[in-house]
Short mmCIF file of C-alpha atoms in Angstrom, two decimals:
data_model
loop_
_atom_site.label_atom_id
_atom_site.label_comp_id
_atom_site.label_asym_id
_atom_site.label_seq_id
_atom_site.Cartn_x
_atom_site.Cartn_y
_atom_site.Cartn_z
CA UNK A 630 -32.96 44.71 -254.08
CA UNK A 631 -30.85 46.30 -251.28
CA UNK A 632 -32.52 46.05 -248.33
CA UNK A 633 -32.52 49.77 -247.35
CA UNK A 634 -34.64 50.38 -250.79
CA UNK A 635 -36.90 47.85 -249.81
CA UNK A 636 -37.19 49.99 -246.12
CA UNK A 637 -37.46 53.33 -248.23
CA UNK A 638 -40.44 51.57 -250.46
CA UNK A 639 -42.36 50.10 -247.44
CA UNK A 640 -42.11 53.53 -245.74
CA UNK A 641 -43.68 55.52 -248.54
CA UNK A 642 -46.44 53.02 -248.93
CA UNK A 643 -47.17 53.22 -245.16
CA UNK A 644 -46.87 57.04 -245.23
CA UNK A 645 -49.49 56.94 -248.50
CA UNK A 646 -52.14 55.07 -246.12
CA UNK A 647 -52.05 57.09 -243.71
CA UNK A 648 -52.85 59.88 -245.23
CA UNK A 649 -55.81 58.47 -247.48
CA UNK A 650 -57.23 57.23 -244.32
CA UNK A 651 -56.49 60.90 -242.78
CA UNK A 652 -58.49 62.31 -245.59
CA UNK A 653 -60.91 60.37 -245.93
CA UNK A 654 -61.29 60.47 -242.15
CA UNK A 655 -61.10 64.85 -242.87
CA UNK A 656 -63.73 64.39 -245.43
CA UNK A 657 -66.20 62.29 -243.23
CA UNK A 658 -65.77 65.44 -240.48
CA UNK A 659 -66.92 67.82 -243.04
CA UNK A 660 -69.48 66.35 -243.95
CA UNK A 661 -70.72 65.85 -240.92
CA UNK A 662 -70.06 69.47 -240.13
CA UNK A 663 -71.82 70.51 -243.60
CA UNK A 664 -75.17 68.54 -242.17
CA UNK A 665 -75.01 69.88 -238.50
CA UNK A 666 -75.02 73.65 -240.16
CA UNK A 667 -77.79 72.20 -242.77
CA UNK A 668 -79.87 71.26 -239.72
CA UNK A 669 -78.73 74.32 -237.46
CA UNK A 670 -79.90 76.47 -240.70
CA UNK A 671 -83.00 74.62 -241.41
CA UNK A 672 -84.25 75.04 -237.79
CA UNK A 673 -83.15 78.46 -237.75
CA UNK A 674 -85.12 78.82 -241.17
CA UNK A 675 -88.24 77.45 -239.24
CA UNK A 676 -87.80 79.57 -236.18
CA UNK A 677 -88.11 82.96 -238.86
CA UNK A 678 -91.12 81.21 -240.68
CA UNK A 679 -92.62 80.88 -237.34
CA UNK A 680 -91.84 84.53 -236.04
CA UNK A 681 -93.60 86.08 -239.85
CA UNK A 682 -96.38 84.11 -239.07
CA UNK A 683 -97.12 84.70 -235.47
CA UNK A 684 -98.84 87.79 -236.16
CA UNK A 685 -100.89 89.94 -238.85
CA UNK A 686 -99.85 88.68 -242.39
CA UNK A 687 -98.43 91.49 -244.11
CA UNK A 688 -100.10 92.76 -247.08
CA UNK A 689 -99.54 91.54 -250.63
CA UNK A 690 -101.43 95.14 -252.27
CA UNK A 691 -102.10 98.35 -250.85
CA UNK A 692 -104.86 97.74 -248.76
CA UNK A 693 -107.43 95.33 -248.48
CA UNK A 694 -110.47 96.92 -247.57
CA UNK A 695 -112.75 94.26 -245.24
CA UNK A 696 -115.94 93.36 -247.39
CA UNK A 697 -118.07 92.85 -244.08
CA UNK A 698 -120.69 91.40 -246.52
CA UNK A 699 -119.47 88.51 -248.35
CA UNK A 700 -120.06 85.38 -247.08
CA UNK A 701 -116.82 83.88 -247.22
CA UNK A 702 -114.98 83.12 -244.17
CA UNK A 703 -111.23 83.57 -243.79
CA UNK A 704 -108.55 84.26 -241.49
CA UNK A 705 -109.31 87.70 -241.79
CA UNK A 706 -111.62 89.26 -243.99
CA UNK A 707 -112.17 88.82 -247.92
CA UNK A 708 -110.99 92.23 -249.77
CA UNK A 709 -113.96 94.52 -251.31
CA UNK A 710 -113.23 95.36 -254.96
CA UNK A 711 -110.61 98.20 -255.40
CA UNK A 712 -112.81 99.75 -257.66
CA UNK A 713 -115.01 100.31 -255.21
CA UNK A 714 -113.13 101.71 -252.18
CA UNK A 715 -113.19 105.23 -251.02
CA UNK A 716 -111.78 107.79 -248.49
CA UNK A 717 -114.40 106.29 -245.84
CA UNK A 718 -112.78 102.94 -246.41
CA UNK A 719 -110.20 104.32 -244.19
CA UNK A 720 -112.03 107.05 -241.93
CA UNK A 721 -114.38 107.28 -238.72
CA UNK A 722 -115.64 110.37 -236.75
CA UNK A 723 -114.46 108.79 -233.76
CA UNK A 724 -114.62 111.66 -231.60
CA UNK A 725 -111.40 110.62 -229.83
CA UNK A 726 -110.93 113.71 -228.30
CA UNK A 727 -114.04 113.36 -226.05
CA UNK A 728 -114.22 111.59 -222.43
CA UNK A 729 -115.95 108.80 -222.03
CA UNK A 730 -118.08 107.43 -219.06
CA UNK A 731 -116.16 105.28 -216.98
CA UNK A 732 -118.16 101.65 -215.96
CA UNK A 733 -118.03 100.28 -212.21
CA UNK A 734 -113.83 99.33 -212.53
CA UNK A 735 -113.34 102.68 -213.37
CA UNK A 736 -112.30 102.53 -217.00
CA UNK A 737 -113.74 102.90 -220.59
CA UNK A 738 -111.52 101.32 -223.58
CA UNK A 739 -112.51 102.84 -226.91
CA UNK A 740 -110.95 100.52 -229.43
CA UNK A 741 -110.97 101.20 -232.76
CA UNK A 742 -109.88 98.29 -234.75
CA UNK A 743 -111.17 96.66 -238.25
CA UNK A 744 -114.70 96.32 -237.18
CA UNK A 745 -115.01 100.20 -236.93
CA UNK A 746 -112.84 100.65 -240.13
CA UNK A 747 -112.23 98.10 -242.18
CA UNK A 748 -109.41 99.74 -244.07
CA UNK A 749 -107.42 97.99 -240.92
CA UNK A 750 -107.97 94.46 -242.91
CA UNK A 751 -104.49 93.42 -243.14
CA UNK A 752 -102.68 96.18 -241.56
CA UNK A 753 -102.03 94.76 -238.72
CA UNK A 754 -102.71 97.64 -236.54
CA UNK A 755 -105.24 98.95 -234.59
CA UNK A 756 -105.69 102.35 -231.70
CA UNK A 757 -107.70 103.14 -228.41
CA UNK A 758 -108.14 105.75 -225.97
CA UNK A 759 -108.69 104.62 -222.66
CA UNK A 760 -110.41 107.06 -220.38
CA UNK A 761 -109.89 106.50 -215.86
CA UNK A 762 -112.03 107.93 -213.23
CA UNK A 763 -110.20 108.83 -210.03
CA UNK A 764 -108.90 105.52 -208.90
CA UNK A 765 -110.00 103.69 -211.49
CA UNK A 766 -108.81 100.53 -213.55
CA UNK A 767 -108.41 99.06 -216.44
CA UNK A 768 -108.13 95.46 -214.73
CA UNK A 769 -105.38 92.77 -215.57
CA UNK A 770 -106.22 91.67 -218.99
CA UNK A 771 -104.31 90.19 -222.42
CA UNK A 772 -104.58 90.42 -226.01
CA UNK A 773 -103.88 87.41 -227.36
CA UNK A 774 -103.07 89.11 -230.83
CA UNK A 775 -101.18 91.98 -229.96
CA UNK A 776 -98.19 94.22 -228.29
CA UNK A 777 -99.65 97.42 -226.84
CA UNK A 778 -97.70 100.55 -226.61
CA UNK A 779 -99.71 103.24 -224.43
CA UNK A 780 -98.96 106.92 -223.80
CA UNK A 781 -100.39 109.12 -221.34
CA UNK A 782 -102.41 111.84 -221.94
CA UNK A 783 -103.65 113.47 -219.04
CA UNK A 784 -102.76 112.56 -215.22
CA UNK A 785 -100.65 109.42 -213.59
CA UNK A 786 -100.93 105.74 -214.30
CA UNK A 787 -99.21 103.24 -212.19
CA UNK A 788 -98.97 100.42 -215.02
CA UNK A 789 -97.67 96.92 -215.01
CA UNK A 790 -97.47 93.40 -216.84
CA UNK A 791 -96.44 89.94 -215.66
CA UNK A 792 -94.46 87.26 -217.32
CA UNK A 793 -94.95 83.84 -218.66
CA UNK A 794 -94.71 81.03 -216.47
CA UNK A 795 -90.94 80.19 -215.35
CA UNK A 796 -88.84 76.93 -214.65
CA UNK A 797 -88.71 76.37 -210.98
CA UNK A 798 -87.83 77.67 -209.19
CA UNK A 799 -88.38 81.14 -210.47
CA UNK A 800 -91.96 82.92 -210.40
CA UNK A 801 -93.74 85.19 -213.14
CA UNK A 802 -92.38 87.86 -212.38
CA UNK A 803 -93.77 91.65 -212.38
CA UNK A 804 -92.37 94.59 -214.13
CA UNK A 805 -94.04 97.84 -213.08
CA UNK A 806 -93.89 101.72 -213.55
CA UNK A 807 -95.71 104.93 -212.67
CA UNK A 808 -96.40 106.89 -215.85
CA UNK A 809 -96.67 110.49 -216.02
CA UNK A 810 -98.22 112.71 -218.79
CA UNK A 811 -95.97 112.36 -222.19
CA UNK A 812 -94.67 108.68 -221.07
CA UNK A 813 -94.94 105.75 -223.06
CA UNK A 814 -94.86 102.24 -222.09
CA UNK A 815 -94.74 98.88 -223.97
CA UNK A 816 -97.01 95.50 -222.78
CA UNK A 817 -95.52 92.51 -224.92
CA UNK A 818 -98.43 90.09 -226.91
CA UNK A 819 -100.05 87.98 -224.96
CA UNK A 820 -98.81 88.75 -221.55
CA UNK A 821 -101.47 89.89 -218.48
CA UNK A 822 -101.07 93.55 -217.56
CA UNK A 823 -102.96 96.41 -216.35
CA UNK A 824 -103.66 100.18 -215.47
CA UNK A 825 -104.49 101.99 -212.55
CA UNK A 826 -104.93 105.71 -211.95
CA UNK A 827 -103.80 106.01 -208.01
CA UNK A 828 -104.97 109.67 -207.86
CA UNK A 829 -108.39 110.01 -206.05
CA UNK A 830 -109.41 113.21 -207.40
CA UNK A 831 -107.95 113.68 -211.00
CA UNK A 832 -108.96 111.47 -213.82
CA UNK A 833 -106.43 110.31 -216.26
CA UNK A 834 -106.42 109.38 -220.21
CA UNK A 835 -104.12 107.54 -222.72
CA UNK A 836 -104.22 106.41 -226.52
CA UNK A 837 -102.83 102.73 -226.72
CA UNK A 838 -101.38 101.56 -230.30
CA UNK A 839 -101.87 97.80 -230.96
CA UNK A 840 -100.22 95.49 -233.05
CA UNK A 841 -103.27 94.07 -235.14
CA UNK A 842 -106.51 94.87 -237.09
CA UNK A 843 -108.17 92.78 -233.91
CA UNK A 844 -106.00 92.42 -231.05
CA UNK A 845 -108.78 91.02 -229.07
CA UNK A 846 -109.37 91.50 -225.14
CA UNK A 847 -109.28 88.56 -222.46
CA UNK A 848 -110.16 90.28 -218.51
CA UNK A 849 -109.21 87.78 -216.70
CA UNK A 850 -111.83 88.35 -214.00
CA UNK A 851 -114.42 88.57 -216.27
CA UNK A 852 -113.18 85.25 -218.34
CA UNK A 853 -112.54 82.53 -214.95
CA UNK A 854 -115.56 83.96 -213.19
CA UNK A 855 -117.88 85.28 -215.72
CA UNK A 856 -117.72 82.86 -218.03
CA UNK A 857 -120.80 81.51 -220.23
CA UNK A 858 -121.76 78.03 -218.82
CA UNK A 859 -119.83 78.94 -215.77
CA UNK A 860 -116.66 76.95 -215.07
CA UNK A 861 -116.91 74.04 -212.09
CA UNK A 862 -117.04 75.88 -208.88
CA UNK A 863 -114.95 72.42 -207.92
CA UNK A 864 -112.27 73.12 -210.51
CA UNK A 865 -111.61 76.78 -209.50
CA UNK A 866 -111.95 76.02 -205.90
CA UNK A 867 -109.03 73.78 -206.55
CA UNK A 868 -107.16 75.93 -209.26
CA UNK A 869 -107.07 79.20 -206.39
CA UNK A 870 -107.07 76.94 -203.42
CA UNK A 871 -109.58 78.46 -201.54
CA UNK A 872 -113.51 77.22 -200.49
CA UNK A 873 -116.07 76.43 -202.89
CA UNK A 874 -118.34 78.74 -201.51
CA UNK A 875 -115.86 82.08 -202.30
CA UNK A 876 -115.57 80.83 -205.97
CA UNK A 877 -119.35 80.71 -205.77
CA UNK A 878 -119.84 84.50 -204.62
CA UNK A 879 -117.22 85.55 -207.44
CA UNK A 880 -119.29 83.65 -210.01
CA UNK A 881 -122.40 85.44 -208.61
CA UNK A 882 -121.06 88.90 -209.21
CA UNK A 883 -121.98 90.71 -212.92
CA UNK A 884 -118.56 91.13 -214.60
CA UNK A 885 -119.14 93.89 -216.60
CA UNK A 886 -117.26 94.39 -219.65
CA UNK A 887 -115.56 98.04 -219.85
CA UNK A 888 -114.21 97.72 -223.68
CA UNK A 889 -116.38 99.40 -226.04
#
């Protein structure tokens, strides 16, 4: 065979290789790309099951109507028999329009949630009006089931919420607003906030919306000082960095609760 064919031959041959190896070596990089965007998918997938779960299940029926008397325990409460519901299922002479008595912070929090009507059961919301005496509070609190949006009925609120704790070396830091009659403003689940009426002589009101049948209440004052067996005087002392004897006075005070 001439000796140029045999060049030409040897050529192709080398030519095929390399390109099998290229697409083979093509082939192994997408599929390698096709299980990187499986896994990205699959965690993104989880990330979405986590956010529907991380609050009130939505409802698989119209309503579920709390049975208050069965004794079956569940996240929740066990549905009364459709059959048996009716308009006061879903109803309550709350008398919403009335003031309220403030207690010694200056506040009263009328919640209604599923406990008062327990057409709430799965609904996943829940409404209170809080009522302020001149200068008075509703202290830094949380609900660890809920985002709050409150609007204000009557007189000025100077309103605020902190954030989560931050990589160093930022700080939680505090977003704040003064609220005038007509505004709304939103406190995200879970995060301490508060409300203060900074007028001395005019009482204020507002209706907050919540998030879930029970968003539940923590005051912090109430829950690190007031708590029921007290916590170590010797673990707060070192939490707040401050004498024994000042955690001891705080613990001796009666934290009174001003949600009703």
């Amino acid at each position: 065979m001439h000796p140029l064919h045999v060049q030409t031959i040897v050529t192709h041959a080398t030519n095929r290789n390399r390109k099998t190896r290229e697409q083979k070596s093509q082939r192994h990089k997408n599929e390698m790309a096709s299980s990187s965007s499986f896994l990205l998918l699959a965690a993104l997938l989880a990330l979405v099951s986590w956010q529907a779960t991380a609050s009130d299940p939505s409802p698989l029926q119209d309503f579920c109507v709390a049975d208050m008397n069965s004794p079956v325990r569940v996240n929740g409460f066990v549905c009364k028999n459709p059959m048996e519901v009716n308009a006061d299922d879903f109803f309550k002479a709350a008398n919403l329009d009335k003031p309220r008595v403030p207690n010694k912070v200056g506040s009263n929090v009328t919640l209604i949630n599923v406990m008062q009507i327990a057409g709430l059961n799965t609904l996943g919301i829940s409404i209170a009006r809080i009522d302020y005496a001149p200068l008075g509070q509703n202290p830094p609190h949380t609900h660890p089931r809920a985002t709050e949006i409150l609007t204000v009925l009557e007189g000025t609120l100077y309103v605020g919420f902190v954030t989560s704790n931050q990589p160093a070396p930022n700080r939680n830091k505090f977003l704040s607003k003064v609220l005038n009659k007509g505004d709304v403003f939103v406190f995200p689940v879970g995060l301490i906030h508060f409300q203060f009426n900074p007028n001395p002589h005019q009482p204020a009101v507002a209706i907050a919306a919540l998030s879930s049948q029970n968003p539940g209440a923590i005051t912090i004052a109430n829950a690190v000082f007031g708590s029921d067996p007290a916590i170590s005087d010797d673990v707060l002392a070192k939490a707040f960095q401050v004498e024994k004897n000042t955690i001891d006075y705080l613990q001796a005070q009666f934290w009174e609760n001003n949600h009703y």
